Every structure is written in structure tokens, then in C-alpha cells.
């Protein structure tokens, strides 16, 4: 099999995952898109490892070893990420990324503006 087939499939998977990360508002769908991008990287690592092992005489299979590390990191990332998303959803009631920009409890956006701080100082001195 030619190297172009898995490389094109990997590019398509990575672009689909990138679109999901940039366009989705749900945190769980963003995590799934990141997993899709990591799987595209894994496909590239294995494809290039097979291609390079045919060209060279050494059979070190470093691409496949790196794929195992990437799978381990992806499993840890999805476990921790899903736990964080579920905890935030339990506390806030939503997993919409746009609504989760301010994660501090009781955060008042008007209170943090410089003009509001100056107004409070003026009231305290008066």
C-alpha cells in the first residue's frame, strides 16, 4: 500500500478534528475532536514507521512505540477532561464553552472593570 492513502486519511481526520475544536461549543464534543486529532497523529506515526522500516534495514518500530505513548496520553486526557467537564456541568448546569469563560463563583463582570473599581474608591473616600 502506498504511503499516500494513510497520509490523506490522516489529514482528513485531523482537519475534521480541528474543525470540531474550533467550531463546537459543547465541551464534550471538543474533547472528542481532540481525540480524533490524536488518532490522526497515531495513524501517521504507524504509516511512516511501516514505510521507513521497508526503506531501512532496522526494525526498531519507534513509530509504533510512540503510538502507544500517544494512546496512553489520550486515555489520561479524556479521563481527566471528562471528569472536569462533568464537575463543571454539575455545578453550572451547562457544558457550553462560551458560558464557561468566567469560572469564578459569584463573578460580576461589572465589578472587575477599571471604572467600577475607581467608582468604589471614590465612594469610599467621600
mmCIF file of C-alpha atoms in Angstrom:
data_model
loop_
_atom_site.group_PDB
_atom_site.id
_atom_site.type_symbol
_atom_site.label_atom_id
_atom_site.label_comp_id
_atom_site.label_asym_id
_atom_site.label_seq_id
_atom_site.Cartn_x
_atom_site.Cartn_y
_atom_site.Cartn_z
ATOM 1 C CA UNK A 1 0.000 0.000 0.000
ATOM 2 C CA UNK A 2 1.244 3.465 -0.830
ATOM 3 C CA UNK A 3 2.045 5.981 1.872
ATOM 4 C CA UNK A 4 -0.351 8.482 0.314
ATOM 5 C CA UNK A 5 -3.509 6.601 1.351
ATOM 6 C CA UNK A 6 -2.986 6.667 5.132
ATOM 7 C CA UNK A 7 -1.486 10.160 4.901
ATOM 8 C CA UNK A 8 -4.575 11.538 3.122
ATOM 9 C CA UNK A 9 -6.868 9.751 5.576
ATOM 10 C CA UNK A 10 -4.837 11.170 8.448
ATOM 11 C CA UNK A 11 -5.092 14.692 7.040
ATOM 12 C CA UNK A 12 -8.858 14.319 6.657
ATOM 13 C CA UNK A 13 -9.206 13.046 10.227
ATOM 14 C CA UNK A 14 -7.024 15.825 11.588
ATOM 15 C CA UNK A 15 -8.914 18.532 9.674
ATOM 16 C CA UNK A 16 -12.239 17.128 10.892
ATOM 17 C CA UNK A 17 -10.954 17.203 14.469
ATOM 18 C CA UNK A 18 -9.592 20.719 14.043
ATOM 19 C CA UNK A 19 -12.948 21.892 12.730
ATOM 20 C CA UNK A 20 -14.633 20.272 15.731
ATOM 21 C CA UNK A 21 -12.315 22.025 18.175
ATOM 22 C CA UNK A 22 -12.757 25.431 16.541
ATOM 23 C CA UNK A 23 -16.491 25.303 15.738
ATOM 24 C CA UNK A 24 -18.126 23.336 18.554
ATOM 25 C CA UNK A 25 -19.433 24.919 21.720
ATOM 26 C CA UNK A 26 -20.044 21.760 23.731
ATOM 27 C CA UNK A 27 -17.021 20.756 25.816
ATOM 28 C CA UNK A 28 -17.598 17.027 25.343
ATOM 29 C CA UNK A 29 -17.632 17.409 21.552
ATOM 30 C CA UNK A 30 -14.408 19.420 21.778
ATOM 31 C CA UNK A 31 -12.799 16.574 23.745
ATOM 32 C CA UNK A 32 -13.977 14.089 21.119
ATOM 33 C CA UNK A 33 -12.482 16.281 18.400
ATOM 34 C CA UNK A 34 -9.141 16.351 20.221
ATOM 35 C CA UNK A 35 -9.257 12.554 20.364
ATOM 36 C CA UNK A 36 -9.898 12.480 16.623
ATOM 37 C CA UNK A 37 -6.830 14.642 16.044
ATOM 38 C CA UNK A 38 -4.701 12.366 18.239
ATOM 39 C CA UNK A 39 -5.909 9.333 16.287
ATOM 40 C CA UNK A 40 -4.863 11.059 13.062
ATOM 41 C CA UNK A 41 -1.393 11.522 14.544
ATOM 42 C CA UNK A 42 -1.326 7.839 15.546
ATOM 43 C CA UNK A 43 -2.235 6.804 12.017
ATOM 44 C CA UNK A 44 0.587 8.936 10.635
ATOM 45 C CA UNK A 45 3.096 7.522 13.117
ATOM 46 C CA UNK A 46 2.282 3.926 12.236
ATOM 47 C CA UNK A 47 2.145 4.581 8.481
ATOM 48 C CA UNK A 48 5.513 6.320 8.422
ATOM 49 C CA UNK A 49 7.004 3.658 10.690
ATOM 50 C CA UNK A 50 5.971 0.928 8.261
ATOM 51 C CA UNK A 51 7.184 2.975 5.297
ATOM 52 C CA UNK A 52 10.560 3.729 6.901
ATOM 53 C CA UNK A 53 11.070 0.132 8.072
ATOM 54 C CA UNK A 54 10.700 -1.031 4.455
ATOM 55 C CA UNK A 55 13.218 1.552 3.274
ATOM 56 C CA UNK A 56 15.751 0.904 6.049
ATOM 57 C CA UNK A 57 17.024 -2.377 7.355
ATOM 58 C CA UNK A 58 16.458 -1.686 11.044
ATOM 59 C CA UNK A 59 13.202 -2.820 12.598
ATOM 60 C CA UNK A 60 13.103 -0.586 15.644
ATOM 61 C CA UNK A 61 9.405 0.317 15.235
ATOM 62 C CA UNK A 62 9.781 3.627 17.008
ATOM 63 C CA UNK A 63 6.597 4.966 15.385
ATOM 64 C CA UNK A 64 4.569 2.181 16.921
ATOM 65 C CA UNK A 65 6.161 2.784 20.323
ATOM 66 C CA UNK A 66 5.321 6.481 20.084
ATOM 67 C CA UNK A 67 1.762 5.499 19.151
ATOM 68 C CA UNK A 68 1.443 3.540 22.382
ATOM 69 C CA UNK A 69 2.581 6.587 24.355
ATOM 70 C CA UNK A 70 0.109 8.769 22.465
ATOM 71 C CA UNK A 71 -2.733 6.357 23.209
ATOM 72 C CA UNK A 72 -1.786 6.423 26.896
ATOM 73 C CA UNK A 73 -1.725 10.215 26.951
ATOM 74 C CA UNK A 74 -5.057 10.349 25.085
ATOM 75 C CA UNK A 75 -6.666 7.992 27.604
ATOM 76 C CA UNK A 76 -5.442 10.106 30.512
ATOM 77 C CA UNK A 77 -6.560 13.298 28.780
ATOM 78 C CA UNK A 78 -10.072 12.030 28.115
ATOM 79 C CA UNK A 79 -10.410 10.693 31.650
ATOM 80 C CA UNK A 80 -9.340 13.909 33.340
ATOM 81 C CA UNK A 81 -11.079 16.129 30.792
ATOM 82 C CA UNK A 82 -14.372 14.282 31.096
ATOM 83 C CA UNK A 83 -14.184 14.423 34.890
ATOM 84 C CA UNK A 84 -13.629 18.192 34.748
ATOM 85 C CA UNK A 85 -16.459 18.686 32.249
ATOM 86 C CA UNK A 86 -18.857 16.607 34.361
ATOM 87 C CA UNK A 87 -17.926 18.512 37.523
ATOM 88 C CA UNK A 88 -18.426 21.853 35.784
ATOM 89 C CA UNK A 89 -21.710 20.667 34.293
ATOM 90 C CA UNK A 90 -22.890 19.542 37.716
ATOM 91 C CA UNK A 91 -22.035 22.925 39.260
ATOM 92 C CA UNK A 92 -23.008 25.255 36.410
ATOM 93 C CA UNK A 93 -25.732 23.255 34.650
ATOM 94 C CA UNK A 94 -24.171 23.646 31.216
ATOM 95 C CA UNK A 95 -21.187 22.445 29.237
ATOM 96 C CA UNK A 96 -21.347 25.322 26.745
ATOM 97 C CA UNK A 97 -17.827 26.708 26.404
ATOM 98 C CA UNK A 98 -18.969 30.277 25.768
ATOM 99 C CA UNK A 99 -20.882 30.339 29.055
ATOM 100 C CA UNK A 100 -17.944 28.889 30.987
ATOM 101 C CA UNK A 101 -15.475 31.697 30.339
ATOM 102 C CA UNK A 102 -15.713 33.031 33.872
ATOM 103 C CA UNK A 103 -15.342 30.087 36.217
ATOM 104 C CA UNK A 104 -15.149 32.029 39.462
ATOM 105 C CA UNK A 105 -18.241 31.690 41.619
ATOM 106 C CA UNK A 106 -20.237 34.856 42.038
ATOM 107 C CA UNK A 107 -18.188 36.633 39.381
ATOM 108 C CA UNK A 108 -19.647 40.036 38.490
ATOM 109 C CA UNK A 109 -18.283 41.296 35.152
ATOM 110 C CA UNK A 110 -19.133 44.921 36.021
ATOM 111 C CA UNK A 111 -17.241 44.658 39.305
ATOM 112 C CA UNK A 112 -13.912 43.849 37.636
ATOM 113 C CA UNK A 113 -13.928 46.742 35.216
ATOM 114 C CA UNK A 114 -11.424 49.529 35.969
ATOM 115 C CA UNK A 115 -14.125 52.203 36.035
ATOM 116 C CA UNK A 116 -16.133 50.268 38.631
ATOM 117 C CA UNK A 117 -13.034 49.952 40.838
ATOM 118 C CA UNK A 118 -12.386 53.675 40.592
ATOM 119 C CA UNK A 119 -16.025 54.421 41.425
ATOM 120 C CA UNK A 120 -15.805 52.266 44.564
ATOM 121 C CA UNK A 121 -12.618 54.071 45.652
ATOM 122 C CA UNK A 122 -14.293 57.428 45.087
ATOM 123 C CA UNK A 123 -17.290 56.350 47.188
ATOM 124 C CA UNK A 124 -15.045 55.060 49.977
ATOM 125 C CA UNK A 125 -13.102 58.330 50.205
ATOM 126 C CA UNK A 126 -16.231 60.522 50.080
#
